[in-house]
Short mmCIF file of C-alpha atoms in Angstrom, two decimals:
data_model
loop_
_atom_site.label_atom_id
_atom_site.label_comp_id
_atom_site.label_asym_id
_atom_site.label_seq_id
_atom_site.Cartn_x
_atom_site.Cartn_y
_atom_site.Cartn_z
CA UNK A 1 16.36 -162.76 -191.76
CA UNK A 2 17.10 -159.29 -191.18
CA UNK A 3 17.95 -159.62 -187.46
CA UNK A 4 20.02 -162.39 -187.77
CA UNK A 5 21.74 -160.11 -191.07
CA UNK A 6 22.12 -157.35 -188.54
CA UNK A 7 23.61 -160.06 -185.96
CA UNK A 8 25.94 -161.33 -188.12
CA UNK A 9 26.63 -157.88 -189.59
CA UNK A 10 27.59 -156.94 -185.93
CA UNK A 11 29.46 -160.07 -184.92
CA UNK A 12 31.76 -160.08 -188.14
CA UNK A 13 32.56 -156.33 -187.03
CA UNK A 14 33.98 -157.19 -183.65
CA UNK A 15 35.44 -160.33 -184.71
CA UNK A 16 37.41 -157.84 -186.65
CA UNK A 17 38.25 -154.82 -184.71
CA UNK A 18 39.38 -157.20 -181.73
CA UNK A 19 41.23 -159.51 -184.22
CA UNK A 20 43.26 -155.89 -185.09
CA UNK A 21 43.67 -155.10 -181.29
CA UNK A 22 44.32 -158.93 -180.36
CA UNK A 23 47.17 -158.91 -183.12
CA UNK A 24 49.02 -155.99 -181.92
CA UNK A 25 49.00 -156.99 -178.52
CA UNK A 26 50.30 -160.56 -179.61
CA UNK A 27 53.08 -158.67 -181.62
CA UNK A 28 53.85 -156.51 -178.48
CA UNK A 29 53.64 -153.40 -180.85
CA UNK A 30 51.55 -150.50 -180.63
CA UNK A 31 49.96 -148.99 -177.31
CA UNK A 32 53.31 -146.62 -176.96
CA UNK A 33 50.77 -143.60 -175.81
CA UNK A 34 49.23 -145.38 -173.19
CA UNK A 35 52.71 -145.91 -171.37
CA UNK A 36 53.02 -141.81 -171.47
CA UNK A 37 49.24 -141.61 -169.81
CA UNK A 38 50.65 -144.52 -167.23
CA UNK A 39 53.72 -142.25 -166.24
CA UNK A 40 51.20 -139.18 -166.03
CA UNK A 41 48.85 -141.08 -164.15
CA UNK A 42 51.76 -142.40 -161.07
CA UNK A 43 53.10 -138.84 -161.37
CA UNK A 44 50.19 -136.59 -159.90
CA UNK A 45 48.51 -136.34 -163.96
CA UNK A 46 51.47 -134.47 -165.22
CA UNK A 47 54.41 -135.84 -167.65
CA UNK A 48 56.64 -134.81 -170.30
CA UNK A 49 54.73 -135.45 -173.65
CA UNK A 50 51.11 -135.62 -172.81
CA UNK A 51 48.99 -132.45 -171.85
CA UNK A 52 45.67 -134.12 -170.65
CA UNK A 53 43.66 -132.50 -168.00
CA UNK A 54 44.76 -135.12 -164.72
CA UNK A 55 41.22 -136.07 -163.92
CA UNK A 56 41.20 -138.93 -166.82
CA UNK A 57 44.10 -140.41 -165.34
CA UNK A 58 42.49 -140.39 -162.15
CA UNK A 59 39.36 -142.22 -163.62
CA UNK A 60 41.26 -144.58 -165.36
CA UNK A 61 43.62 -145.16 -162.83
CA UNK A 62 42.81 -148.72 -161.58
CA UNK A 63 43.36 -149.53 -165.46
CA UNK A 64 47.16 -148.09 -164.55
CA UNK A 65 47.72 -150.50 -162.05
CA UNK A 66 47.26 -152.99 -164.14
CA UNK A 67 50.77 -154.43 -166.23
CA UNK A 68 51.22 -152.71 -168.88
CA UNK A 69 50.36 -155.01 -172.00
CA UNK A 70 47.29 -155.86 -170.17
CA UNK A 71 45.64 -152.18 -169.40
CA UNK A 72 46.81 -151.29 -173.29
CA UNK A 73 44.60 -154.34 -174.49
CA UNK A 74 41.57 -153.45 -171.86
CA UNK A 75 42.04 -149.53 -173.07
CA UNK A 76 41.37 -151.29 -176.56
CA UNK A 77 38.42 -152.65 -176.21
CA UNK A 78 37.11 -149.68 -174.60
CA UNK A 79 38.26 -147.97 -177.42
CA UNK A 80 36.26 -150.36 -180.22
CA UNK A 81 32.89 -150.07 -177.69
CA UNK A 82 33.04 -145.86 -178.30
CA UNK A 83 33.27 -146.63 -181.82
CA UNK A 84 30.49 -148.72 -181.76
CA UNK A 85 28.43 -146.34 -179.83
CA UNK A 86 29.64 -143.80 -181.86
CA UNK A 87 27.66 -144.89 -184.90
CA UNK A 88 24.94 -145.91 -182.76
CA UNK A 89 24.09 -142.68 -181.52
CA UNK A 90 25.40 -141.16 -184.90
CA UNK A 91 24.25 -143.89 -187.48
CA UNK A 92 27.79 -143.69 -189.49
CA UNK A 93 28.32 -146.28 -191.22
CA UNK A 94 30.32 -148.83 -188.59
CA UNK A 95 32.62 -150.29 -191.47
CA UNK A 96 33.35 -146.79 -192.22
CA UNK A 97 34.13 -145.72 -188.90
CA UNK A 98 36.38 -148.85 -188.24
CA UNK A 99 38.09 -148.72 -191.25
CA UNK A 100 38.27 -145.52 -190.97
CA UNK A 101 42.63 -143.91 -190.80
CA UNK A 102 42.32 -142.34 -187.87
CA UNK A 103 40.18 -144.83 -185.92
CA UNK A 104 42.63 -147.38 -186.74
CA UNK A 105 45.61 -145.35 -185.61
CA UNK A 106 44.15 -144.35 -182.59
CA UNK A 107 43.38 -148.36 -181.77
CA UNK A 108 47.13 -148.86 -182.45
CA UNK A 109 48.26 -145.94 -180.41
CA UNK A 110 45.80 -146.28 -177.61
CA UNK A 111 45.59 -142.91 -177.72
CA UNK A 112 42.30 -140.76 -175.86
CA UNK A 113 40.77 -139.08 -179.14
CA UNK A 114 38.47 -142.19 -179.32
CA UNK A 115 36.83 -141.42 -176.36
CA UNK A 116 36.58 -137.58 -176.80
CA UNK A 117 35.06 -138.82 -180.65
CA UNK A 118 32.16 -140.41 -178.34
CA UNK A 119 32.00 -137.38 -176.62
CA UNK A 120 31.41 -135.42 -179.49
CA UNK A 121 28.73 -138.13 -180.98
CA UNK A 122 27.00 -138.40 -177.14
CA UNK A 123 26.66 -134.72 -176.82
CA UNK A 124 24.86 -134.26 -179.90
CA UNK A 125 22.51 -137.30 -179.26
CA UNK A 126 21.68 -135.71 -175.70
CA UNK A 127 20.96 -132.19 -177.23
CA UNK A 128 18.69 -133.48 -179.77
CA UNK A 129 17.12 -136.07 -177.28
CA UNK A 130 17.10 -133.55 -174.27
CA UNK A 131 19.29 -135.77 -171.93
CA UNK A 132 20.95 -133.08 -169.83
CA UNK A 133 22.74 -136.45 -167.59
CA UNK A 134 23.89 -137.72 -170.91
CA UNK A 135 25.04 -134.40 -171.95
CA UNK A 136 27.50 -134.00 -168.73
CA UNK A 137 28.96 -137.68 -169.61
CA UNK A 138 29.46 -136.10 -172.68
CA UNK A 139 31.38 -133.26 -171.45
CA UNK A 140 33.75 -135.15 -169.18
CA UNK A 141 34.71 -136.78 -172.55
CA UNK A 142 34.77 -133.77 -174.70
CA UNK A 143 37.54 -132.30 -171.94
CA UNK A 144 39.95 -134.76 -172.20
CA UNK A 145 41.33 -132.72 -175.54
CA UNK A 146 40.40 -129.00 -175.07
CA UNK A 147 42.66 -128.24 -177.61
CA UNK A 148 40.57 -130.39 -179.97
CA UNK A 149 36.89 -130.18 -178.39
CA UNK A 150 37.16 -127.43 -175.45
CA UNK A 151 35.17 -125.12 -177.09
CA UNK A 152 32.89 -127.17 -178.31
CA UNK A 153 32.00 -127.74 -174.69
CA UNK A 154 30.62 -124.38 -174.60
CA UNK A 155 28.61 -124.76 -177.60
CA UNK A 156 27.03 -127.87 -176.48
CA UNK A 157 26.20 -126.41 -173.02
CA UNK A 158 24.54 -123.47 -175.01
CA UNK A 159 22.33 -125.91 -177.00
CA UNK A 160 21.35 -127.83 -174.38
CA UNK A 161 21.38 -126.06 -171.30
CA UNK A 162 20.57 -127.55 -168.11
CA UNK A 163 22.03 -127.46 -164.45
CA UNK A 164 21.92 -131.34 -164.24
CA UNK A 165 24.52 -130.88 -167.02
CA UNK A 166 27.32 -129.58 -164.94
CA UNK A 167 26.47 -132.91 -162.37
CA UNK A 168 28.87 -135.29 -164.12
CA UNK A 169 31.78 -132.84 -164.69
CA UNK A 170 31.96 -131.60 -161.43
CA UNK A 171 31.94 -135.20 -159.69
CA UNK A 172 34.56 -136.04 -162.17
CA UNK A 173 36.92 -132.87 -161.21
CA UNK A 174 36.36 -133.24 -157.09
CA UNK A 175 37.04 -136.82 -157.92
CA UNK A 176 39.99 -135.85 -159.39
CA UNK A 177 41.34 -132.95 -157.17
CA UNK A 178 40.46 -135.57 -153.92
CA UNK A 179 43.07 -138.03 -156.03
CA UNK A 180 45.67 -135.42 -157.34
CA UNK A 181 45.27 -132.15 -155.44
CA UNK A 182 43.59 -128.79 -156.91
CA UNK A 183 46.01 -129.85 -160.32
CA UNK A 184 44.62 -126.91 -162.58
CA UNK A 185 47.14 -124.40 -162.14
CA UNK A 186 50.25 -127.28 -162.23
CA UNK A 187 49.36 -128.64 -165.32
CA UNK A 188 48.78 -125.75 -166.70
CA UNK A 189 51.66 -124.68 -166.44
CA UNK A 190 53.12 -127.71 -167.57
CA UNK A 191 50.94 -127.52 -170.67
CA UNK A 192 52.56 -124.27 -171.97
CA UNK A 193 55.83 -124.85 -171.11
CA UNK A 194 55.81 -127.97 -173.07
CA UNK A 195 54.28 -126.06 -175.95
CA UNK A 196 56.52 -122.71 -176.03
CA UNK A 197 60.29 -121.93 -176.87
CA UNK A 198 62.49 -123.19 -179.30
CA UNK A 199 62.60 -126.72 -178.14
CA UNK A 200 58.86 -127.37 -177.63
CA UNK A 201 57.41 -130.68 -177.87
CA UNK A 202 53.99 -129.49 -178.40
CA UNK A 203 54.77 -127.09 -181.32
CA UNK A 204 53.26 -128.00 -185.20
CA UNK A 205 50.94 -130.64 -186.39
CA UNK A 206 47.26 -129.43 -186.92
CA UNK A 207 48.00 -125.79 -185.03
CA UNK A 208 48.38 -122.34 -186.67
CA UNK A 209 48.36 -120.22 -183.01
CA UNK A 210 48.24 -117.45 -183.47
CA UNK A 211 47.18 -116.64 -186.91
CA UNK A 212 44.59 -119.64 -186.07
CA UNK A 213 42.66 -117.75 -183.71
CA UNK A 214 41.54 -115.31 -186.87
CA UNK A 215 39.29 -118.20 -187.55
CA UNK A 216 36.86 -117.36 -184.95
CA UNK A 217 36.15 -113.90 -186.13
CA UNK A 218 33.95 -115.49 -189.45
CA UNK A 219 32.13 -117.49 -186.86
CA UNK A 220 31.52 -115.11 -184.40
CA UNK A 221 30.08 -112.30 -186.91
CA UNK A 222 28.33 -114.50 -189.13
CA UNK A 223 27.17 -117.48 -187.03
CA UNK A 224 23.61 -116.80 -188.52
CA UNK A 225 24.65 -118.19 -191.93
CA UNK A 226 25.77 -121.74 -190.02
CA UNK A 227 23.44 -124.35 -189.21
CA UNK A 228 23.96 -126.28 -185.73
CA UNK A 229 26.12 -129.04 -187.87
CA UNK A 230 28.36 -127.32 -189.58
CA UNK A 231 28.81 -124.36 -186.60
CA UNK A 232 29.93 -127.81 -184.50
CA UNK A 233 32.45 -128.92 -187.61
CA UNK A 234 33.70 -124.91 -187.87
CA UNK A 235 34.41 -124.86 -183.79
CA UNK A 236 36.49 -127.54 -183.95
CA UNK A 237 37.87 -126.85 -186.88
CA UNK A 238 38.79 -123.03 -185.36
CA UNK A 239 39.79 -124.76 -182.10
CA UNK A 240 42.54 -127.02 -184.02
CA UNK A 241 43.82 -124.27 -185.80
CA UNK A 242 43.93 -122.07 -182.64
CA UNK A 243 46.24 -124.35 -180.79
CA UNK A 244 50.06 -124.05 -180.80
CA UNK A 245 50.15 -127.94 -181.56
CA UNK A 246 47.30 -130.91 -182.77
CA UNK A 247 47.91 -133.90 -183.64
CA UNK A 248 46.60 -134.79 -187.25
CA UNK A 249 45.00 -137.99 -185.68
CA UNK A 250 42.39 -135.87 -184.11
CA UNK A 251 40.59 -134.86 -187.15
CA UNK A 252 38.77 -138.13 -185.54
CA UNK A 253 36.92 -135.81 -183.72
CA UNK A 254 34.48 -134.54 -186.47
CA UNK A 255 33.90 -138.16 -186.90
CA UNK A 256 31.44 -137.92 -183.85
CA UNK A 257 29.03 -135.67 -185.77
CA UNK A 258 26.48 -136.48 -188.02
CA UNK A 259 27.35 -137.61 -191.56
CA UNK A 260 28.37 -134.85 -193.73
CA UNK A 261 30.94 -133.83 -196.48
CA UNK A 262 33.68 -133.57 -193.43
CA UNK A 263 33.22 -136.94 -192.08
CA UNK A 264 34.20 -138.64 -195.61
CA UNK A 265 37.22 -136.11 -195.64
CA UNK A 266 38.96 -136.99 -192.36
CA UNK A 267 38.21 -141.23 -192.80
CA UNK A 268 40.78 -141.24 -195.31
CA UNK A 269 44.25 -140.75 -194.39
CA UNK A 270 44.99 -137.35 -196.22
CA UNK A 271 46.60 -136.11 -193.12
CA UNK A 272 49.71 -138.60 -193.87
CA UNK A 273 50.44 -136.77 -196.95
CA UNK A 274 49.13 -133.49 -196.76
CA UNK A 275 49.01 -130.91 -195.03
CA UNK A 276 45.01 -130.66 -193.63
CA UNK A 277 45.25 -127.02 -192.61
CA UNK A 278 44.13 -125.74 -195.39
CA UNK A 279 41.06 -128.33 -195.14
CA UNK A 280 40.23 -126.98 -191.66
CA UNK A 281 40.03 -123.33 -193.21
CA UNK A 282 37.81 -124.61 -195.48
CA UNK A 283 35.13 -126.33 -192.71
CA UNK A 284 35.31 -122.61 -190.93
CA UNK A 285 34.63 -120.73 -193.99
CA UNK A 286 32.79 -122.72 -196.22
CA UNK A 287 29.10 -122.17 -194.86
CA UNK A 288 29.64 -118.48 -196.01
CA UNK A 289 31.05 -118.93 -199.03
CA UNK A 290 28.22 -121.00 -200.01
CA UNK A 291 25.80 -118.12 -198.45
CA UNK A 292 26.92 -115.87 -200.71
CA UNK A 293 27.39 -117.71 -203.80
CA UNK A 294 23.48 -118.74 -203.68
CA UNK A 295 22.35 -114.98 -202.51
CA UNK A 296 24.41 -113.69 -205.62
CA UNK A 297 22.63 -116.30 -207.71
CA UNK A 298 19.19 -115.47 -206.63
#
């Protein structure tokens, strides 16, 4: 009885989450960012509006090809399958995650933070399970935002160092540079540009550059006082507010870790009607805070 629970448990879920995506698609609606990856991807990785390193575009690129209605609803059921192994590898609750604001936005949008969420979830799994192979997979999806999960590339590699780490990232940039050329310095020039000056399209959301990058001096000097969870939540956190733009929708990121007080924050959609900021301060500084309150206690 439980198995078949489970089954059905499982079964209802999809029949769900592709009844959302399959309704969408049948409306013609949603899917608007994956026409700005399809321009990047037929223009050498680079566009106006998206800021993506090139070498996703390259490895989705037979996706691209496709018409456009048809890669959006393919993207989509990528995007519920790293959901789904998102609270595999995490065990979050998978009505929670699916139901979850920014899940569901990010299904409409087709936007990439659902795979760098995975990322986030499979890197963790790997460093606790000592899966250095896993843990590059994991890093080709954590680099698809840096300005939402660079640095908590570094971090990961740190926990879980290995060379065989390094195998899956660097097939996926000579991939990439064999498709587009040595992109690096082109887009990233076209990443600044876009986000500087008075008519910047990246400019605002979740960033607070520079006052943002005062963040990282708490963690740096008292990274002690953190355990491994919440010095993963604070990085991101410090990355976000480091950036000059974010968009709210990827607080989904901290929805890859393990269950804490921060996933239950960011499944609900306070990012529509306030400003998170403050929240994201909060992740960063909160371990210490609660350091000292218990050492002036005891």
């Amino acid at each position: 009885m439980a198995r078949r629970a489970i089954s059905l448990g499982t079964f209802t879920w999809f029949a769900i989450a592709l009844g959302y995506v399959c309704s969408y698609q049948l409306l013609g609606v949603g899917g608007y960012e994956w026409a700005l990856f399809r321009n990047a991807a037929f223009n050498g990785g680079l566009a106006a509006r998206v800021a993506n390193p090139p070498y996703i575009f390259a490895l989705f690129y037979p996706l691209f090809l496709l018409p456009l209605r048809v890669g959006i609803f393919i993207y989509s059921l990528i995007g519920i399958g790293a959901v789904f192994a998102t609270h595999r590898l995490t065990g979050l609750n998978k009505w929670l995650l699916l139901l979850s604001f920014p899940i569901v936005q990010n299904l409409f949008s087709a936007q990439l933070d659902t795979l760098s969420m995975l990322g986030v979830a499979l890197g963790w799994w790997a460093i606790q399970q000592k899966r250095p192979y896993h843990l590059g997979l994991a890093l080709v999806l954590l680099g698809i935002k840096p300005h939402v999960t660079g640095i908590l590339i570094i971090a990961y590699l740190v926990w879980g160092w290995h060379p065989a780490a390094l195998l899956a990232p660097t097939l996926a940039l000579l991939y990439s540079f064999a498709f587009y050329g040595f992109w690096i310095p082109g887009w990233l020039e076209s990443a600044v540009g876009q986000s500087s000056g008075s008519a910047a399209f990246f400019n605002g959301g979740l960033g607070a550059f520079p006052y943002g990058l005062l963040l990282w001096l708490p963690i740096l000097l008292g990274r002690q006082l953190y355990s491994r969870l919440q010095l993963a939540n604070a990085v991101t956190a410090a990355t976000m507010l480091s950036m000059p733009y974010v968009g709210s929708y990827s607080v989904q990121a901290f929805l890859g870790l393990p269950l804490s007080w921060v996933s239950y924050l960011f499944m609900l959609p306070v990012y529509m009607v306030l400003d998170v900021r403050p929240l994201l301060i909060l992740i960063v500084l909160y371990p210490l805070a609660h350091f000292f309150v218990d050492r002036s206690t005891t």
